[in-house]
Short mmCIF file of C-alpha atoms in Angstrom, two decimals:
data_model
loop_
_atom_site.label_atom_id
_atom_site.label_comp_id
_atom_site.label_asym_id
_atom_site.label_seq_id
_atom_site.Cartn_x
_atom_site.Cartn_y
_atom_site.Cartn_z
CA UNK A 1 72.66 0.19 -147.47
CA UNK A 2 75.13 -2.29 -149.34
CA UNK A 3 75.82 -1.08 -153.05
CA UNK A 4 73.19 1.79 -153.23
CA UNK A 5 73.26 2.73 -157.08
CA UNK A 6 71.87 6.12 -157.77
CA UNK A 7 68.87 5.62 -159.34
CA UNK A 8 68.51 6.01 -163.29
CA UNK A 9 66.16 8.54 -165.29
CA UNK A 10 65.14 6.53 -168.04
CA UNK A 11 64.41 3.00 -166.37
CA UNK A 12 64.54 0.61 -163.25
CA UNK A 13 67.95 -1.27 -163.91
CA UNK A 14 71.58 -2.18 -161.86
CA UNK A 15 74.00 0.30 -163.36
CA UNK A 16 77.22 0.24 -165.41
CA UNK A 17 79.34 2.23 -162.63
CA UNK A 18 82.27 0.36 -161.33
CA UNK A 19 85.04 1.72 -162.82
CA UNK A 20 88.80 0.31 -162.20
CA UNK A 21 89.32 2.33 -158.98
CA UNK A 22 86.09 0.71 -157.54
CA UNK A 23 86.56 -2.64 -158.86
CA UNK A 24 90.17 -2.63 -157.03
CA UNK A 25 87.91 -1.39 -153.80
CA UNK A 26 85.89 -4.17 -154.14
CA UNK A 27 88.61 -7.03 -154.16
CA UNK A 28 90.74 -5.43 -151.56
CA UNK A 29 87.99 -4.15 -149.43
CA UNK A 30 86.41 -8.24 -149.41
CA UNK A 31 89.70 -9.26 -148.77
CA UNK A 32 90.94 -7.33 -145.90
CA UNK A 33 87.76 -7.45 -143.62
CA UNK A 34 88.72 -9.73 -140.50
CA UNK A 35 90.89 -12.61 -142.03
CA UNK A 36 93.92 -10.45 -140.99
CA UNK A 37 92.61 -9.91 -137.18
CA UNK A 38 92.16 -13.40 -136.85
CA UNK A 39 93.38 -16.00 -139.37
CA UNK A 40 97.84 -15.38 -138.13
CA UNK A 41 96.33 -17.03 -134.59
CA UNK A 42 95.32 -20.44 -136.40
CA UNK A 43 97.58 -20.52 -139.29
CA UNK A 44 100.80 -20.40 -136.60
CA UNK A 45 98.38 -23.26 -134.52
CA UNK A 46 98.49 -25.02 -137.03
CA UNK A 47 102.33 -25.00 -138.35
CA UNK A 48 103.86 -24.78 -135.26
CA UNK A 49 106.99 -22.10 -136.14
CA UNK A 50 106.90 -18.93 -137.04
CA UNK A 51 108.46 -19.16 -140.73
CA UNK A 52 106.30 -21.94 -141.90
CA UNK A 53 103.64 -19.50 -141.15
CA UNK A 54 104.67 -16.92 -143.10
CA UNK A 55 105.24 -19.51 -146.26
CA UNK A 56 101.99 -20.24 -146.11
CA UNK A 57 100.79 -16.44 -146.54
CA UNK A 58 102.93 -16.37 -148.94
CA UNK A 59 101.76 -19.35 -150.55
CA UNK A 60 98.26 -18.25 -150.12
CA UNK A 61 98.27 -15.55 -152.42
CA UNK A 62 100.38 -17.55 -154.81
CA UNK A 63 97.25 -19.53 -155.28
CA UNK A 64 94.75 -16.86 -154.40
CA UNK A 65 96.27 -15.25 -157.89
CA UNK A 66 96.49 -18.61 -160.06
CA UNK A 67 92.50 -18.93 -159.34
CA UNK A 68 91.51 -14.88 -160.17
CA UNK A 69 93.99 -15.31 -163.36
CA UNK A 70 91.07 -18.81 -164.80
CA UNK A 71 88.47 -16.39 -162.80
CA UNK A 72 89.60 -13.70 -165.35
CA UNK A 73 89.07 -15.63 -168.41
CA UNK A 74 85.82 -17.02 -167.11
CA UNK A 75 84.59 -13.64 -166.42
CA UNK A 76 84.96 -12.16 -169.88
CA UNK A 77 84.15 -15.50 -171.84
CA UNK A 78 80.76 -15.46 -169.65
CA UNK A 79 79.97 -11.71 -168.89
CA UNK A 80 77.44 -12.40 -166.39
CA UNK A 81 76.86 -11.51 -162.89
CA UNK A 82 76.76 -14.61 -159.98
CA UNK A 83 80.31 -15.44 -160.46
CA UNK A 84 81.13 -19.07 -159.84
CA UNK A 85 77.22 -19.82 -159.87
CA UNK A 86 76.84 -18.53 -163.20
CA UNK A 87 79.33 -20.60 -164.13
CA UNK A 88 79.03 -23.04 -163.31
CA UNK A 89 75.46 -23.05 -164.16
CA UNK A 90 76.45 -22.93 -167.80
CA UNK A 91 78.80 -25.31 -168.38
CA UNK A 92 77.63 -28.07 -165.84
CA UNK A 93 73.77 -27.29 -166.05
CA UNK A 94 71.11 -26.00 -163.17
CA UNK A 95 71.54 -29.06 -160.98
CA UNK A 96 75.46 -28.57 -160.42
CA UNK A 97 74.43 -24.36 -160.18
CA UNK A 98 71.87 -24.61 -157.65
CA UNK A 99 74.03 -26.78 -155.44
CA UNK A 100 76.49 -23.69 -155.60
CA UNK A 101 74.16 -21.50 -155.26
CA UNK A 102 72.68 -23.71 -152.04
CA UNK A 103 75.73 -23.72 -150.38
CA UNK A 104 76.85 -20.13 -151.31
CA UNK A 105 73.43 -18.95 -149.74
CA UNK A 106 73.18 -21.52 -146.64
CA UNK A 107 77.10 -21.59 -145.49
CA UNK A 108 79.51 -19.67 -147.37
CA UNK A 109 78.27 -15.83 -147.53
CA UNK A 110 76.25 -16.12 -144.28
CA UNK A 111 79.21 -17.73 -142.54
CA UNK A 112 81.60 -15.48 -143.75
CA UNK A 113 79.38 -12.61 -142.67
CA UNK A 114 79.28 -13.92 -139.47
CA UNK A 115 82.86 -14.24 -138.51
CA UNK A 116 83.33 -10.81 -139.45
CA UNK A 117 80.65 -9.36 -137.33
CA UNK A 118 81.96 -11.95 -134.48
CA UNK A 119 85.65 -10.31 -135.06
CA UNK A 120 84.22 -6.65 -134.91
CA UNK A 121 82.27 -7.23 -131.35
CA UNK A 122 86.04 -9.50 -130.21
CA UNK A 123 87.90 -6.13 -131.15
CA UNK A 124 85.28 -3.67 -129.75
CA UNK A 125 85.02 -5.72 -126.28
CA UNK A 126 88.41 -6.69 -125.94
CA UNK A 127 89.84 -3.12 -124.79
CA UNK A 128 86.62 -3.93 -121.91
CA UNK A 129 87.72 -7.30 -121.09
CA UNK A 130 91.47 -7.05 -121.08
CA UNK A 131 92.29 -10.03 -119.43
CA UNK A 132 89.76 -12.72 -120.50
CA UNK A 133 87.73 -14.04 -123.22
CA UNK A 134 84.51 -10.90 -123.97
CA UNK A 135 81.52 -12.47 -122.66
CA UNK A 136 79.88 -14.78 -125.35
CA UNK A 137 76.14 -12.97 -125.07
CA UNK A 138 77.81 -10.00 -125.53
CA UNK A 139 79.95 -10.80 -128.63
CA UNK A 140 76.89 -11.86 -130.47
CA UNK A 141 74.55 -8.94 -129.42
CA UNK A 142 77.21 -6.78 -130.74
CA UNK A 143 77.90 -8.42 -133.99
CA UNK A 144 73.90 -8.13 -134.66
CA UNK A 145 74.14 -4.03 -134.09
CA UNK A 146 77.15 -4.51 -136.42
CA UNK A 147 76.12 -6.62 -139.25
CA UNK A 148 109.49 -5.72 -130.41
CA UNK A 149 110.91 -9.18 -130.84
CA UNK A 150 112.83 -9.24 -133.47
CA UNK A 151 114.86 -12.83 -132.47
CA UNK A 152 111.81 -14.89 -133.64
CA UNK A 153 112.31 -13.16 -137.18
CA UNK A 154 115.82 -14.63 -137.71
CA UNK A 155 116.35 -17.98 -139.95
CA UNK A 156 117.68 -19.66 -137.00
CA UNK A 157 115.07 -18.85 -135.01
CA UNK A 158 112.45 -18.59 -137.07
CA UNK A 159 111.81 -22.65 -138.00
CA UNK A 160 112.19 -23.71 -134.36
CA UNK A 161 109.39 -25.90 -134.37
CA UNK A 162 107.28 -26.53 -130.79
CA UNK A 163 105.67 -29.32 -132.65
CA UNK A 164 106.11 -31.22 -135.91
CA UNK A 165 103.31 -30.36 -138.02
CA UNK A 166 101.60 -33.33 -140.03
CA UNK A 167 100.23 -32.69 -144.08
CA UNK A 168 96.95 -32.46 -142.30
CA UNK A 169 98.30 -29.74 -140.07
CA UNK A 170 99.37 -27.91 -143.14
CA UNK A 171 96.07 -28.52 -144.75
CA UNK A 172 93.92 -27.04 -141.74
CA UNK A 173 96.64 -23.85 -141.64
CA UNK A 174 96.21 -23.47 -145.27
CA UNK A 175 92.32 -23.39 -144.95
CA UNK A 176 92.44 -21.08 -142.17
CA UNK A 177 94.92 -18.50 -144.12
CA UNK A 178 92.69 -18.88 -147.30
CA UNK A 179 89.81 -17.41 -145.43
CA UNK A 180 92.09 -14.26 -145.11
CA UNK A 181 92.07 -14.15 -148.93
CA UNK A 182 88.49 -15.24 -149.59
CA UNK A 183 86.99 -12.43 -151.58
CA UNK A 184 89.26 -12.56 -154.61
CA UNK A 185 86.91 -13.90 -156.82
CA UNK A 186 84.09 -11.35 -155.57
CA UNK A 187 84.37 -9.22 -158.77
CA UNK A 188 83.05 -11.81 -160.84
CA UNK A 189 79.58 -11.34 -159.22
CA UNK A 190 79.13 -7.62 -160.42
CA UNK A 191 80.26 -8.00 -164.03
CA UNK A 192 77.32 -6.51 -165.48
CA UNK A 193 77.85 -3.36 -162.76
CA UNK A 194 81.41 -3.39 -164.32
CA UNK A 195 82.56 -1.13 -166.59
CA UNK A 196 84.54 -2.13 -169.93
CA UNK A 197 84.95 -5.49 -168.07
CA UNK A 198 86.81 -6.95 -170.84
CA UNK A 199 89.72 -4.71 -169.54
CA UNK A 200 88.92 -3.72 -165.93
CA UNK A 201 88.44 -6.98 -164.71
CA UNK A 202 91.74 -8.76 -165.11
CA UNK A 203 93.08 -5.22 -164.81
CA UNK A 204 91.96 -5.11 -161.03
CA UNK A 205 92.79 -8.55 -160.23
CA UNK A 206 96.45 -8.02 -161.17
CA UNK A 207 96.17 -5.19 -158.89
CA UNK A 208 94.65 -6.12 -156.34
CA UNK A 209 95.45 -9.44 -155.57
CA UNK A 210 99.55 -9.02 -155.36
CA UNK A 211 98.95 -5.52 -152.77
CA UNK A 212 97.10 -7.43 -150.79
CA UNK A 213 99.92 -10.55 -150.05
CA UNK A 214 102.39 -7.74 -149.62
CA UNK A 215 100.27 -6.54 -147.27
CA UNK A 216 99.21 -9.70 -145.55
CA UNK A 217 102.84 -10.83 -145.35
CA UNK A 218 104.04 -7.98 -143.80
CA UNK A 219 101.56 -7.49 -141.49
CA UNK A 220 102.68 -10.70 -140.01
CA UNK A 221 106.19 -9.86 -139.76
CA UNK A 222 105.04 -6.93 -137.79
CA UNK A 223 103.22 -9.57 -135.73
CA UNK A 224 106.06 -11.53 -134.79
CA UNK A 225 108.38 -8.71 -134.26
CA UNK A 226 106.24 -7.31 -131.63
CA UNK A 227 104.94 -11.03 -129.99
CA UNK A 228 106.18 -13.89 -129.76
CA UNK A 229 105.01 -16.91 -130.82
CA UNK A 230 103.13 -18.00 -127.41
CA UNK A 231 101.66 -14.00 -127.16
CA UNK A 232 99.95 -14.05 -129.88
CA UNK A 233 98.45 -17.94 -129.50
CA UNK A 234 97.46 -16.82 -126.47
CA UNK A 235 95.95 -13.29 -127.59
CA UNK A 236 92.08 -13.23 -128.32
CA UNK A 237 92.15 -10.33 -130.50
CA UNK A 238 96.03 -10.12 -132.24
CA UNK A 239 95.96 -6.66 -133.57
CA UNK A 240 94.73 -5.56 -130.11
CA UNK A 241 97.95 -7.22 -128.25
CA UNK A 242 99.84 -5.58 -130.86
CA UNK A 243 98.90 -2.16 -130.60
CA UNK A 244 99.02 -2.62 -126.83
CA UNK A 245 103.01 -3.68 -127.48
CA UNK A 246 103.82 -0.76 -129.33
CA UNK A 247 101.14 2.30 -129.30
CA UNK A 248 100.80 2.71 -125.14
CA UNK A 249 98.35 4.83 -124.62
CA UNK A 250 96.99 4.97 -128.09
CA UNK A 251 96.52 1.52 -128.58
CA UNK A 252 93.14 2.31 -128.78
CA UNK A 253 93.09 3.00 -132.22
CA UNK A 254 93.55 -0.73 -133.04
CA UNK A 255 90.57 -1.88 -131.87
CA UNK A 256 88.50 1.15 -133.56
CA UNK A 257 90.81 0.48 -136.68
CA UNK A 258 89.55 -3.01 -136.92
CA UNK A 259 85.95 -1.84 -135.96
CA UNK A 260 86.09 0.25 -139.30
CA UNK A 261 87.52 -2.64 -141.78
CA UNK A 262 85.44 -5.06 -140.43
CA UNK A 263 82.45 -2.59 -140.98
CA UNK A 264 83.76 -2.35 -144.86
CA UNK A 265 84.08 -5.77 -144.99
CA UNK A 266 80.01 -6.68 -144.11
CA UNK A 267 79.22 -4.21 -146.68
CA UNK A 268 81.35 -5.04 -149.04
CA UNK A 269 80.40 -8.73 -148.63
CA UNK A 270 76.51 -7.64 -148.01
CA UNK A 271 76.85 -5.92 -151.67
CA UNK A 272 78.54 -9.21 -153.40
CA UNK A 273 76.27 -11.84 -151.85
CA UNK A 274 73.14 -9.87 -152.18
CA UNK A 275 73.86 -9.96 -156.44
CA UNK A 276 74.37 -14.01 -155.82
CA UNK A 277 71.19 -14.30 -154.39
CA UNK A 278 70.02 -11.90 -157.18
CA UNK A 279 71.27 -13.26 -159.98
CA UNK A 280 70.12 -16.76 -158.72
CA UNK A 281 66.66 -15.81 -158.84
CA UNK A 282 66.98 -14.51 -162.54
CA UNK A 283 67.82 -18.02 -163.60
CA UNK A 284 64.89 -19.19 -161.64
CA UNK A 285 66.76 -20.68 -159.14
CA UNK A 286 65.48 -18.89 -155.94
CA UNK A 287 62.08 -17.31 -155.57
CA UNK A 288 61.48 -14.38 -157.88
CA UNK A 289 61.22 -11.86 -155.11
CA UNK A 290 65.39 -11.97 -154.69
CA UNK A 291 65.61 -10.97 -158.74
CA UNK A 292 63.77 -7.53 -157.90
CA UNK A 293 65.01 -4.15 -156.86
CA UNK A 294 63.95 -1.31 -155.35
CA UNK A 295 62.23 1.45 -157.95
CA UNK A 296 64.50 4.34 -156.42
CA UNK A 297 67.32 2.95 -155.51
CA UNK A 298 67.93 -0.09 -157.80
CA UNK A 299 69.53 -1.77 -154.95
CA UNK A 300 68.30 -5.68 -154.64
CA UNK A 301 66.53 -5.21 -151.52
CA UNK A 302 64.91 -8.64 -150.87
CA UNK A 303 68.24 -9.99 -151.52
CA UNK A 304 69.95 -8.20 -149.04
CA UNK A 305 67.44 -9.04 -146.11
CA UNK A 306 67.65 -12.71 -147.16
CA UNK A 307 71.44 -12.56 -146.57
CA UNK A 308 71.16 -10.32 -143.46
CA UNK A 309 68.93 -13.28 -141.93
CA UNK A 310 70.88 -16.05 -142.96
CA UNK A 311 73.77 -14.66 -141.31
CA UNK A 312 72.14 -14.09 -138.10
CA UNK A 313 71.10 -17.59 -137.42
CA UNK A 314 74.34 -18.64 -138.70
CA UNK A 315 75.59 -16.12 -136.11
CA UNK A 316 74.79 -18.17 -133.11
CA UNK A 317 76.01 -21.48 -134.12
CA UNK A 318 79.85 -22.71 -133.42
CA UNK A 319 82.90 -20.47 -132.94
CA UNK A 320 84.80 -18.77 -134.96
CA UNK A 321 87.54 -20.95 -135.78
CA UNK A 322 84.92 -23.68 -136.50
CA UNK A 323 83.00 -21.63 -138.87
CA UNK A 324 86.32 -20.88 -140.80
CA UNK A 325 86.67 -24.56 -141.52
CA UNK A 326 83.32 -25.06 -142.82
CA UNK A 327 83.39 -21.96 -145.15
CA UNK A 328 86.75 -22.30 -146.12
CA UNK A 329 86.38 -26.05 -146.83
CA UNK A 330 83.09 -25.21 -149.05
CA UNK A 331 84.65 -22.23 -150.69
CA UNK A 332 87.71 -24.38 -152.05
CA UNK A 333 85.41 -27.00 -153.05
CA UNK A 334 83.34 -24.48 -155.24
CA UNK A 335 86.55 -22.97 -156.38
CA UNK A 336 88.15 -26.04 -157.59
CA UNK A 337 84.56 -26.97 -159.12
CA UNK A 338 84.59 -23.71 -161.09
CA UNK A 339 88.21 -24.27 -162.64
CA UNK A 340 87.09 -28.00 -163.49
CA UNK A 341 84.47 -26.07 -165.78
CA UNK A 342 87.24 -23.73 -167.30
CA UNK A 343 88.93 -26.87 -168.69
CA UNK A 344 85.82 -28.58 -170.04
CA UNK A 345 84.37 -25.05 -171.25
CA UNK A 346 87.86 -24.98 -173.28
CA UNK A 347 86.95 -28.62 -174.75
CA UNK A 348 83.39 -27.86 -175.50
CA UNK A 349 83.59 -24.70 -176.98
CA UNK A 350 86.89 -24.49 -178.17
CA UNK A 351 86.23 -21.48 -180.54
CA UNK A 352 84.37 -19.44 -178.75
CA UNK A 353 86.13 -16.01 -178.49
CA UNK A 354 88.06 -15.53 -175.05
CA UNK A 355 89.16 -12.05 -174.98
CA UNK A 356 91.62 -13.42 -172.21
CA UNK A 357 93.24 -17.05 -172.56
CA UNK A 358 95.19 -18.33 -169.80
CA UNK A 359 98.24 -20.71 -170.13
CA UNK A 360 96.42 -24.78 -169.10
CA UNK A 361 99.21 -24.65 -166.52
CA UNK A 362 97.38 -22.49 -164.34
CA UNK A 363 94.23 -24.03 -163.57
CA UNK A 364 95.77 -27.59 -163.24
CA UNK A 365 98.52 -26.17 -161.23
CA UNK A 366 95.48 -24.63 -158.89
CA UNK A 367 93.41 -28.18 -159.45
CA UNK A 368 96.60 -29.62 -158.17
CA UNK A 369 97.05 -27.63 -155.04
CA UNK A 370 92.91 -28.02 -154.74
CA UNK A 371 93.25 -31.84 -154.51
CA UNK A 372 95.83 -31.96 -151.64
CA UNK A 373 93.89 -29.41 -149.48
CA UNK A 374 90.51 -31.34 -149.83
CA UNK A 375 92.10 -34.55 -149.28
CA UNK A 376 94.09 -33.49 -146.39
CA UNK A 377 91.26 -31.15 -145.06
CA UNK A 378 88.84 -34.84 -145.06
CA UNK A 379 91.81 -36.91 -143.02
CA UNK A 380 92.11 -33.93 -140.37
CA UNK A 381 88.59 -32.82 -139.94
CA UNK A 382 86.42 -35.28 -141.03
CA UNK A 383 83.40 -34.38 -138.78
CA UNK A 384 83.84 -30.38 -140.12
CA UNK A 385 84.54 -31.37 -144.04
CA UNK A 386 81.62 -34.32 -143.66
CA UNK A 387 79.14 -31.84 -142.68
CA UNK A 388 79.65 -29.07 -145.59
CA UNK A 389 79.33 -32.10 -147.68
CA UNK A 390 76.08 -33.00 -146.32
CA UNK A 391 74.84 -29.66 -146.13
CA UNK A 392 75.53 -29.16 -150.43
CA UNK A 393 73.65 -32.70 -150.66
CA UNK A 394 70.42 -31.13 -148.98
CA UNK A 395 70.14 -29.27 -151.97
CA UNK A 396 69.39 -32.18 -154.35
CA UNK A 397 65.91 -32.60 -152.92
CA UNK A 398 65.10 -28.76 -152.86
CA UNK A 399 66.26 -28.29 -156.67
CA UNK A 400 63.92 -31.33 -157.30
CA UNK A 401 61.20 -29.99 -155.68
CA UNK A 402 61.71 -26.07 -155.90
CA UNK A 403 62.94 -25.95 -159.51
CA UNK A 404 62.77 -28.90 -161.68
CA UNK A 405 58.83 -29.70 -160.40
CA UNK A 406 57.36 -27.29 -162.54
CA UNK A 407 53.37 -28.65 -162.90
CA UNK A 408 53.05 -27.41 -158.86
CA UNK A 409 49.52 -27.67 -157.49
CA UNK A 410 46.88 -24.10 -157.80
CA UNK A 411 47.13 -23.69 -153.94
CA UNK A 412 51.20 -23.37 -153.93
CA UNK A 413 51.53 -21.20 -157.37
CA UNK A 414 48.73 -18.73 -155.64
CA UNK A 415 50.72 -19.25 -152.15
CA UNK A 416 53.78 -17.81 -154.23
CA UNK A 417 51.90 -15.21 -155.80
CA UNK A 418 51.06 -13.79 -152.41
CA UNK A 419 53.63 -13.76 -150.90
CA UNK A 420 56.10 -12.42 -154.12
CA UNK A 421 52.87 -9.78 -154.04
CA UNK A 422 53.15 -8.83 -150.29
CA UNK A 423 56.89 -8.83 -150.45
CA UNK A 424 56.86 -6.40 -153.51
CA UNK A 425 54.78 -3.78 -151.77
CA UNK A 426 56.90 -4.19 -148.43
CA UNK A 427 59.85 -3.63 -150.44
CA UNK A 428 59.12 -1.52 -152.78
CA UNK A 429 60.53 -3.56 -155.72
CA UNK A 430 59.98 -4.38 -159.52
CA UNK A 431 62.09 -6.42 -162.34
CA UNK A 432 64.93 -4.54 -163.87
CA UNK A 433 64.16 -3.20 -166.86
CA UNK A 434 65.69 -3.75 -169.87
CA UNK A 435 68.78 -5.91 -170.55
CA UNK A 436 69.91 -8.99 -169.56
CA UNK A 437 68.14 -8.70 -166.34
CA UNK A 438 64.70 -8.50 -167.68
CA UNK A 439 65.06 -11.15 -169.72
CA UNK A 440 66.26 -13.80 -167.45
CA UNK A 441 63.92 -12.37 -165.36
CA UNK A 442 60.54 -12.57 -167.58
CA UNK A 443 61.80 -16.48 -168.34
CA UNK A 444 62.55 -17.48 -164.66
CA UNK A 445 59.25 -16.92 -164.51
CA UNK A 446 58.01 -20.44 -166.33
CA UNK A 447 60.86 -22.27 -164.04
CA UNK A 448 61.69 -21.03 -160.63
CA UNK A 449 59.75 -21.44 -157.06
CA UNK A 450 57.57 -18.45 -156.14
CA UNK A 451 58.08 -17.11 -160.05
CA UNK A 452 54.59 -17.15 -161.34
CA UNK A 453 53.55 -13.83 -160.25
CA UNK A 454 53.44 -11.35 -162.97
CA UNK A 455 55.22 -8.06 -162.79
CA UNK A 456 54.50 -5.43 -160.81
CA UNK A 457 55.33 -2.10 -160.78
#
């Protein structure tokens, strides 16, 4: 089980336990989960030479590291779990939150789980099917049981271009290398798990997020110095070609290498979603079922199931490289939303204390880059981009009718109680206890669909 907290003597409640190490485990661990294995295929689609390519990895974490730095400051300014949706929530107000949330729960986390699984069951077949695509069937059946040439390295080889990439091109490569990175901001939605996160939170970030370019980088130089450019466009599961290059007979252990990370990566994303869905529900934004836990193991159960199912309808819709666009294009467009909301936070509330205070450079310099990739990202992919859009908009009507309708009829308030009842016993779950938890908890209970059963325990 995602995140299982050992379960406390005195009371029912998510503990204070991450300490630095684990907070640096849980950025790098969300980061490098498949985006490695798969991303370096469509980023070099898209840019059409191998140094551009490796610009815009580097590039990548440049701005992966200007958005944790305003992620930082929100985090200690607001110490609450949920991440962007918490913040979001409190500086724009529950309508611009629950469309966050909406999206989070609908496309982003359940997508994002879903390529990973898809990339485990590529790298697990691929050593069976050597010389074709793995059988589609049996990629997604698997992904359910989940849940030496050096010459293109040289500057005059290395921006020989096979075709002239447009600023949409560059747009689309940039969205499919940020999905490698995705996972930098997942700290922010365990703050209250977090200890001293005044310190340990920017602390890990610093850490974390500059090992894991070096990393990413060089992982592609090792790429290109084993393939060439037309191997590895042409290879279905990259780290698989390139242990087949230069392990032999061992070249096994990619695939079972990849097997493993990707396995981190669903829990480590299974863990961070699950408190989204979680801390959602406190604010009364989900059903109240999602803001219990489990009386032993203090682990949000409901909310892990919820996530678990989203991602396996999500699962059998649209390939991979699809499904990178859509969650990539709706992760930026949350990101940027959440660093518009650092700026006006800083103009409404310009005395509030900010333990950390980033230069306004930063987040305009991100805003900046933020504009250009959306823009772009709309001319190139319209169809893709128009679709995330539509999907946020669906959420209008259910916050209308879910949250802000309040006066329901009898019949749907007892429909709710039943089935918050039956899900309780199932799972074995209660409020948290004491705390911040408790006390969103007890007042989502005036506001949120499925919230007006009482406490059980």
């Amino acid at each position: 089980m995602a995140g299982g907290e050992q379960r406390g003597a005195e009371r029912v409640a998510l503990k204070k336990e991450i300490g630095l190490l684990s907070a640096c485990a849980i950025i790098i661990g969300n980061i490098i989960g498949s985006g490695i294995f798969i991303s370096p295929k469509g980023v070099l689609e898209h840019t059409g030479s191998v140094g551009l390519a490796l610009i815009i990895w580097v590039l990548g974490g440049g701005v992966a590291a200007l958005g944790s730095l305003c992620y930082a400051e929100l985090g200690v300014t607001i110490p609450k779990s949920g991440g962007d949706y918490s913040y979001v929530t409190e500086i724009f107000g529950g309508l611009a939150g629950f469309l966050l949330l909406w999206s989070a729960v609908l496309i982003m986390y359940p997508t994002s789980l879903a390529v990973i699984a898809l990339t485990f069951s590529n790298y697990v077949l691929q050593p069976i099917f050597p010389n074709c695509v793995p059988p589609y069937n049996a990629s997604r059946i698997l992904s359910m049981v989940c849940l030496r040439n050096y010459e293109e390295l040289t500057p005059s080889n290395a921006f020989n271009f096979w075709m002239t990439p447009s600023v949409g091109h560059l747009a689309l490569a940039f969205l499919q290398g940020s999905f490698a990175f995705s996972g930098w901001n997942f700290l922010n939605y365990v703050t209250e798990e977090l200890v001293d996160p005044c310190r340990n939170l920017p602390r890990a970030i610093f850490i974390s997020i500059p090992l894991v370019t070096f990393v990413y980088t060089f992982t592609n130089i090792a790429y290109f110095t084993a393939m060439s450019p037309q191997e590895l466009l042409s290879s279905n599961a990259v780290a698989v070609t390139f242990g087949e290059k230069l392990l032999g007979y061992f070249s096994w252990v990619m695939p079972v290498s990849v097997a493993l990370s990707t396995f981190g990566g669903i829990n480590g994303y299974l863990f961070t979603s699950s408190r989204l869905c979680f801390s959602g529900a406190r604010e009364g934004h989900l059903p109240s079922l999602l803001a219990m836990i489990h009386v032993k193991r203090c682990t949000p159960i409901p909310a892990l199931l919820v996530c678990c199912l989203a991602t396996l309808v999500i699962m059998l819709v649209g390939d991979t490289y699809t499904l990178i666009n859509y969650v990539s294009f709706i992760n930026y467009l949350c990101y940027g939303v959440t660093i518009i909301g650092l700026i006006v936070f800083r103009w409404r509330k310009p005395k509030i204390f900010r333990p950390i205070k980033v230069n306004l450079l930063i987040p305009i310099t991100y805003l900046a880059f933020w504009a250009f990739l959306l823009i772009f990202s709309l001319y190139s992919e319209p169809i893709v981009c128009g679709v995330g859009l539509v999907i946020i908009l669906t959420g209008v009507p259910v916050f209308f009718l879910g949250v802000y309708w309040r006066n329901k009829p009898k019949s749907v308030n007892r429909l709710t109680e039943s089935i918050t009842c039956w899900g309780q016993k199932l799972c074995f779950v209660v409020y948290p206890q004491g705390g911040v938890a408790e006390e969103q908890a007890s007042s989502a209970g005036s506001r949120g669909p499925g919230s007006e059963v009482a406490v059980r325990k």
